[in-house]
Coordinates of C-alpha atoms and ligand atoms in Angstrom, one line a residue:
X1 CA 30.3 7.7 19.1
X2 CA 28.7 11.6 18.8
X3 CA 31.2 12.6 22.4
X4 CA 28.6 16.6 22.6
X5 CA 25.4 14.2 22.8
X6 CA 26.8 12.2 25.6
X7 CA 24.2 12.7 29.2
X8 CA 27.1 13.3 31.3
X9 CA 25.4 14.3 34.4
X10 CA 21.7 13.0 34.1
X11 CA 21.6 10.9 37.5
X12 CA 17.9 8.9 36.7
X13 CA 15.8 10.1 40.5
X14 CA 13.0 8.3 42.6
X15 CA 10.2 9.3 41.0
X16 CA 7.6 8.9 38.0
X17 CA 7.9 11.2 34.7
X18 CA 5.4 11.6 32.6
X19 CA 5.4 13.3 28.9
X20 CA 3.2 13.5 25.8
X21 CA 4.9 15.5 22.9
X22 CA 3.4 15.5 19.2
X23 CA 5.3 16.0 15.9
X24 CA 4.2 16.0 12.6
X25 CA 6.1 14.1 9.0
X26 CA 7.6 15.4 6.8
X27 CA 8.5 16.3 2.9
X28 CA 11.7 16.0 1.4
X29 CA 12.2 18.5 -1.8
X30 CA 16.3 17.2 -1.9
X31 CA 15.8 13.3 -1.6
X32 CA 17.5 11.2 1.5
X33 CA 18.8 7.3 -0.5
X34 CA 21.3 5.6 0.7
X35 CA 22.8 5.7 4.3
X36 CA 26.4 4.2 5.7
X37 CA 26.3 3.1 9.4
X38 CA 25.6 4.7 12.4
X39 CA 22.8 5.9 9.9
X40 CA 24.5 8.9 8.2
X41 CA 23.3 10.6 5.0
X42 CA 25.2 9.8 1.5
X43 CA 23.8 12.9 0.3
X44 CA 22.4 16.4 2.2
X45 CA 18.7 16.1 2.0
X46 CA 15.4 19.2 2.4
X47 CA 11.8 19.1 3.3
X48 CA 9.1 21.0 4.3
X49 CA 7.9 19.9 7.4
X50 CA 4.0 19.8 7.7
X51 CA 1.7 20.7 10.3
X52 CA -1.7 18.1 9.8
X53 CA 0.2 14.3 10.2
X54 CA 0.6 13.9 13.4
X55 CA 2.5 11.1 16.0
X56 CA 1.1 11.7 19.6
X57 CA 3.3 10.4 22.4
X58 CA 3.4 9.4 26.1
X59 CA 5.4 8.2 27.4
X60 CA 5.6 7.3 30.9
X61 CA 9.4 6.7 32.9
X62 CA 8.7 4.2 36.2
X63 CA 12.5 3.6 37.8
X64 CA 12.8 0.3 38.2
X65 CA 14.5 -1.1 41.3
X66 CA 17.5 -2.1 39.7
X67 CA 19.4 -0.8 36.1
X68 CA 18.7 -3.5 33.6
X69 CA 21.1 -4.1 30.4
X70 CA 18.5 -3.2 28.1
X71 CA 16.0 -1.1 28.2
X72 CA 13.1 -2.0 29.5
X73 CA 9.9 -0.9 27.5
X74 CA 6.8 -1.1 26.2
X75 CA 4.7 0.0 23.1
X76 CA 0.4 0.6 22.3
X77 CA 0.2 2.2 19.4
X78 CA -3.2 3.5 19.2
X79 CA -4.6 1.8 22.5
X80 CA -3.0 -2.0 21.2
X81 CA -0.4 -3.6 21.3
X82 CA 2.3 -4.0 18.3
X83 CA 4.9 -6.8 18.9
X84 CA 5.3 -5.6 15.2
X85 CA 7.2 -2.6 16.2
X86 CA 9.3 -3.6 18.7
X87 CA 12.3 -5.1 16.4
X88 CA 12.9 -1.0 15.1
X89 CA 12.8 0.4 18.9
X90 CA 14.4 -2.0 20.5
X91 CA 17.1 -1.7 17.9
X92 CA 16.7 2.4 18.3
X93 CA 17.1 2.1 21.9
X94 CA 20.4 -0.2 21.7
X95 CA 21.2 2.0 19.3
X96 CA 20.3 5.6 22.0
X97 CA 21.4 3.9 25.0
X98 CA 25.6 5.2 24.8
X99 CA 23.4 8.5 24.6
X100 CA 20.8 8.3 27.3
X101 CA 22.2 5.4 29.6
X102 CA 19.8 6.5 32.1
X103 CA 16.9 5.3 30.7
X104 CA 18.3 1.4 31.8
X105 CA 17.3 2.9 35.2
X106 CA 13.2 2.8 34.0
X107 CA 10.8 1.0 32.7
X108 CA 9.8 3.0 29.6
X109 CA 6.1 3.0 28.7
X110 CA 5.0 4.6 25.2
X111 CA 1.7 4.7 23.8
X112 CA 1.4 6.6 20.5
X113 CA -1.4 7.2 17.6
X114 CA -2.0 9.1 14.8
X115 CA -4.2 12.0 14.0
X116 CA -4.2 11.1 10.3
X117 CA -6.3 7.8 9.3
X118 CA -3.4 4.1 10.0
X119 CA -4.6 2.7 6.7
X120 CA -4.0 5.8 4.6
X121 CA -0.4 5.1 3.0
X122 CA 1.8 7.4 4.9
X123 CA 4.8 6.6 6.6
X124 CA 4.7 7.4 9.9
X125 CA 8.5 6.6 11.3
X126 CA 9.5 10.2 11.1
X127 CA 6.6 11.3 13.0
X128 CA 6.8 8.7 15.6
X129 CA 10.2 8.3 16.1
X130 CA 10.6 12.2 16.4
X131 CA 7.9 12.4 19.0
X132 CA 9.4 9.3 20.6
X133 CA 12.8 11.5 20.7
X134 CA 11.5 14.7 22.4
X135 CA 10.4 12.7 25.1
X136 CA 13.1 11.6 25.9
X137 CA 14.9 14.0 25.8
X138 CA 12.1 16.2 28.0
X139 CA 12.9 13.3 30.7
X140 CA 16.8 14.0 30.3
X141 CA 16.3 18.0 30.2
X142 CA 14.2 17.0 34.1
X143 CA 17.3 15.0 34.9
X144 CA 20.2 17.2 34.0
X145 CA 19.1 20.8 32.9
X146 CA 19.8 21.5 28.9
X147 CA 18.6 24.9 27.1
X148 CA 16.4 25.3 24.2
X149 CA 18.7 25.0 21.1
X150 CA 20.4 21.8 23.2
X151 CA 17.3 20.5 23.4
X152 CA 16.3 20.7 20.1
X153 CA 19.7 19.5 18.1
X154 CA 19.5 16.2 20.7
X155 CA 16.2 15.0 20.1
X156 CA 16.8 15.5 16.2
X157 CA 20.5 13.3 16.9
X158 CA 18.0 10.7 18.7
X159 CA 15.2 10.5 16.0
X160 CA 17.8 10.6 13.6
X161 CA 18.7 7.1 15.0
X162 CA 15.0 5.9 15.1
X163 CA 14.6 7.0 11.2
X164 CA 17.1 8.9 9.5
X165 CA 14.4 11.3 7.5
X166 CA 12.6 11.7 11.0
X167 CA 15.6 14.1 12.5
X168 CA 14.0 17.4 9.6
X169 CA 10.3 16.6 11.7
X170 CA 11.6 18.0 14.7
X171 CA 11.6 22.4 13.4
X172 CA 9.9 24.0 10.7
X173 CA 9.3 25.0 7.6
X174 CA 12.6 23.9 6.2
X175 CA 14.8 22.0 7.2
X176 CA 18.1 20.5 5.9
X177 CA 20.2 17.0 6.7
X178 CA 23.3 16.2 6.3
X179 CA 26.8 18.4 5.6
X180 CA 26.8 20.8 2.8
X181 CA 29.0 23.4 2.2
X182 CA 26.0 25.7 1.1
X183 CA 24.2 25.7 4.8
X184 CA 25.1 26.8 7.3
X185 CA 25.6 24.8 10.8
X186 CA 25.1 21.9 8.6
X187 CA 25.6 18.1 9.5
X188 CA 25.6 14.4 9.1
X189 CA 24.3 14.0 12.7
X190 CA 21.2 16.1 12.6
X191 CA 18.7 18.2 11.0
X192 CA 19.2 22.2 10.8
X193 CA 16.9 24.7 10.4
X194 CA 17.9 26.8 6.7
X195 CA 17.0 30.0 7.2
X196 CA 16.0 33.0 4.5
X197 CA 13.3 31.3 2.7
X198 CA 10.4 33.4 0.7
X199 CA 7.3 33.8 2.2
X200 CA 4.8 32.5 -0.7
X201 CA 6.6 28.6 1.1
X202 CA 5.9 29.4 4.0
X203 CA 2.2 28.8 2.5
X204 CA 2.5 25.8 1.1
X205 CA 0.1 22.9 1.4
X206 CA 1.2 19.2 0.4
X207 CA -2.1 17.2 -0.5
X208 CA -1.6 13.9 -0.7
X209 CA -2.7 11.5 -3.4
X210 CA -3.2 8.0 -2.2
X211 CA -3.2 6.2 -5.2
X212 CA -1.7 2.9 -2.9
X213 CA -2.1 2.7 0.8
X214 CA -1.5 -1.0 1.4
X215 CA 1.8 -1.7 2.0
X216 CA 5.5 -0.8 1.1
X217 CA 6.6 -2.5 -2.4
X218 CA 9.9 -1.3 -0.6
X219 CA 10.3 -0.7 3.1
X220 CA 12.7 2.2 3.3
X221 CA 15.7 0.0 4.7
X222 CA 16.3 -2.1 1.7
X223 CA 15.6 1.0 -0.5
X224 CA 18.3 2.4 1.3
X225 CA 20.8 0.0 0.9
X226 CA 20.1 -0.9 -2.5
X227 CA 22.5 2.0 -2.6
X228 CA 24.9 0.3 -1.9
X229 CA 26.9 -0.9 -5.2
X230 CA 24.8 0.3 -7.7
X231 CA 26.2 2.0 -11.0
X232 CA 25.3 5.5 -10.5
X233 CA 25.4 5.9 -6.7
X234 CA 28.3 8.0 -6.7
X235 CA 27.3 10.4 -9.9
X236 CA 23.2 10.3 -7.8
X237 CA 24.9 11.0 -4.4
X238 CA 27.1 14.5 -5.9
X239 CA 23.5 15.7 -7.9
X240 CA 21.5 15.5 -4.9
X241 CA 23.9 17.7 -3.3
X242 CA 24.1 20.2 -6.5
X243 CA 20.5 20.6 -7.3
X244 CA 20.0 21.4 -3.0
X245 CA 23.0 24.4 -3.3
X246 CA 20.8 24.7 -6.0
X247 CA 17.7 25.1 -4.4
X248 CA 18.6 27.6 -1.5
X249 CA 18.4 30.6 -3.7
X250 CA 15.2 29.4 -5.5
X251 CA 13.2 29.0 -2.0
X252 CA 15.2 32.7 -0.9
X253 CA 14.0 34.5 -4.0
X254 CA 10.4 32.3 -4.1
X255 CA 11.2 31.2 -8.5
X256 CA 8.3 29.1 -8.5
X257 CA 9.4 27.5 -11.8
X258 CA 12.8 26.8 -10.7
X259 CA 11.3 25.1 -7.3
X260 CA 8.9 23.1 -9.9
X261 CA 11.7 21.8 -12.0
X262 CA 14.4 20.7 -9.0
X263 CA 11.4 19.5 -7.0
X264 CA 9.7 17.7 -10.3
X265 CA 13.8 16.7 -10.4
X266 CA 14.5 14.8 -7.4
X267 CA 10.6 12.7 -7.2
X268 CA 12.3 11.1 -10.7
X269 CA 16.0 11.5 -10.2
X270 CA 15.0 8.6 -7.6
X271 CA 12.5 6.6 -8.8
X272 CA 15.7 6.4 -11.8
X273 CA 17.8 5.2 -8.9
X274 CA 15.5 2.7 -7.8
X275 CA 14.5 1.5 -11.4
X276 CA 18.4 0.8 -12.1
X277 CA 19.2 -1.0 -8.5
X278 CA 19.7 -4.9 -8.2
X279 CA 17.3 -6.2 -7.7
X280 CA 15.1 -3.2 -9.6
X281 CA 11.5 -1.6 -8.9
X282 CA 8.8 0.6 -10.9
X283 CA 7.4 2.7 -7.3
X284 CA 4.8 4.0 -9.2
X285 CA 1.7 2.3 -10.7
X286 CA -0.2 3.5 -13.7
X287 CA -2.4 5.8 -11.4
X288 CA 0.9 7.8 -10.4
X289 CA 1.8 8.1 -14.1
X290 CA -2.2 9.1 -14.8
X291 CA -1.8 11.9 -12.0
X292 CA 1.7 13.0 -13.2
X293 CA 0.7 13.5 -16.5
X294 CA -2.1 15.7 -15.7
X295 CA -0.2 18.0 -13.4
X296 CA 2.1 18.9 -16.4
X297 CA -1.5 19.8 -18.7
X298 CA -2.7 21.7 -15.4
X299 CA 0.0 23.7 -14.9
X300 CA 1.1 24.3 -18.8
X301 CA -3.2 25.5 -19.6
X302 CA -3.3 27.6 -16.3
X303 CA 0.2 28.7 -15.5
X304 CA -0.9 28.0 -12.1
X305 CA 2.9 26.5 -10.2
X306 CA 1.1 23.6 -8.8
X307 CA 4.2 20.4 -9.2
X308 CA 4.4 17.2 -7.5
X309 CA 7.3 15.2 -5.6
X310 CA 7.0 11.6 -5.3
X311 CA 8.0 9.2 -1.7
X312 CA 9.4 5.9 -2.3
X313 CA 6.0 4.7 -3.2
X314 CA 3.2 5.0 -5.4
X315 CA 1.4 7.9 -3.7
X316 CA 1.8 11.7 -5.2
X317 CA 2.2 14.6 -3.3
X318 CA 0.7 17.8 -5.1
X319 CA 2.6 21.1 -3.4
X320 CA 1.7 24.3 -4.4
X321 CA 0.9 28.2 -2.8
X322 CA -2.3 28.9 -0.9
X323 CA -3.4 31.9 -2.8
X324 CA -3.5 29.2 -5.4
X325 CA -5.6 26.6 -3.1
X326 CA -8.9 26.9 -4.7
X327 CA -8.8 26.7 -8.0
X328 CA -5.7 23.5 -7.3
X329 CA -9.0 21.6 -5.0
X330 CA -11.4 22.2 -7.5
X331 CA -8.7 20.4 -10.0
X332 CA -8.2 17.6 -7.4
X333 CA -11.2 17.2 -7.5
X334 CA -12.6 16.8 -10.9
X335 CA -9.8 15.1 -12.5
X336 CA -7.6 13.5 -10.0
X337 CA -9.3 11.9 -7.2
X338 CA -10.2 9.3 -9.9
X339 CA -6.4 7.9 -9.3
X340 CA -7.2 7.4 -5.5
X341 CA -8.2 4.1 -3.8
X342 CA -11.1 4.9 -2.7
X343 CA -10.9 8.6 -4.2
X344 CA -9.1 9.3 -1.2
X345 CA -6.3 12.6 -0.6
X346 CA -5.3 14.4 3.0
X347 CA -4.1 17.7 2.3
X348 CA -2.1 19.5 4.6
X349 CA 0.6 22.5 4.8
X350 CA 4.2 23.2 5.9
X351 CA 4.8 23.1 10.0
X352 CA 6.6 24.2 12.7
X353 CA 7.9 21.0 14.4
X354 CA 7.2 19.5 17.1
X355 CA 4.9 20.3 20.1
X356 CA 4.5 19.4 23.5
X357 CA 1.3 18.3 24.0
Ligands
LIG401 C1 12.3 8.6 0.1 O1 14.1 8.0 6.7 O2 12.5 6.3 5.8 O3 11.1 9.2 2.8 O4 16.6 6.1 7.8 O5 15.8 3.9 6.8 O6 14.4 5.1 8.1 P1 15.2 5.4 6.9 O7 14.8 5.9 5.8 P2 13.7 6.8 5.8 O8 14.2 7.3 4.7 C2 13.3 8.5 4.1 C3 14.0 7.9 2.2 C4 12.7 9.0 1.2 C5 13.5 10.2 1.3 C6 13.5 11.1 2.0 O9 12.9 11.2 3.2 O10 14.5 11.8 2.5

């Protein structure tokens, strides 16, 4: 157990407390894929925090007469009760109770919604776990004062226990998670901001092309498990760490050609892991490949620094600086939307992390 995250002096109070926080999604440039309990990454990862795809979560903490054995909670998502969300939340609370034992003295009523369309197929576990962790640490800081740095660290620490990538959504614009010799203060327990980033990256846009809005074919929880006993696991973890080391000077100097090479390679390496696992999966769809080929052709013809990355699914994230957004958006409309379900995409951009609402 990580001693320094235990809330030692926070005592429950008699009064109810209500708070509301929002947290964004994030897009990994170097991917986290493979973990060991308790939610510790097998390699370091690095992401851009986004700004528009947000989860807003309100929590009302009402004191109970006597403490319970497990956290008492309810969950409303977009105004409706969600029994299907309970097991993941229950597991999360079971996990974090060691770090926030005062929660056993409260009824925790969670109400949450996303600012992006629910059916868009954009994963929301990072934004939702980061927003919930922010509410929980807000209560803790009412019970026992904490400085800002410690609060952010604890939010990231708790968010990680809900969903690994969530720990990177707490701050921005560039976050690293996982111990890495080239990232100052890096840790497996929480994400840390990466400083010394070229100004061009603060202008980056992420347009998510919705190739498949359906249920994910492979949940990330199962996907991470496929890395146990994977024949290439050790090479993949070492390679991710060396790609992260290579990306740091590129982010500092604003070398966009090198940025593109590393980011696209990481996306394809992630998918290569799924294609070579047992059981094996192809998570790309024909339209994913049409988009990738069209991006490569567009880039070679125009020299515009547009690149793609992928999560564990068929949707494509297009990354580009805002000074080329007019040409890129015209290209998306004319050549790429035909490959998206209902011609849908979501425009997002690099952002700064959680915010109190
Ligand atoms: C492919 O954070 O969703 O998006 O820790 O099991 O909740 P859990 O997994 P999750 O995995 C994200 C995987 C990824 C790569 C990344 O974001 O780094």
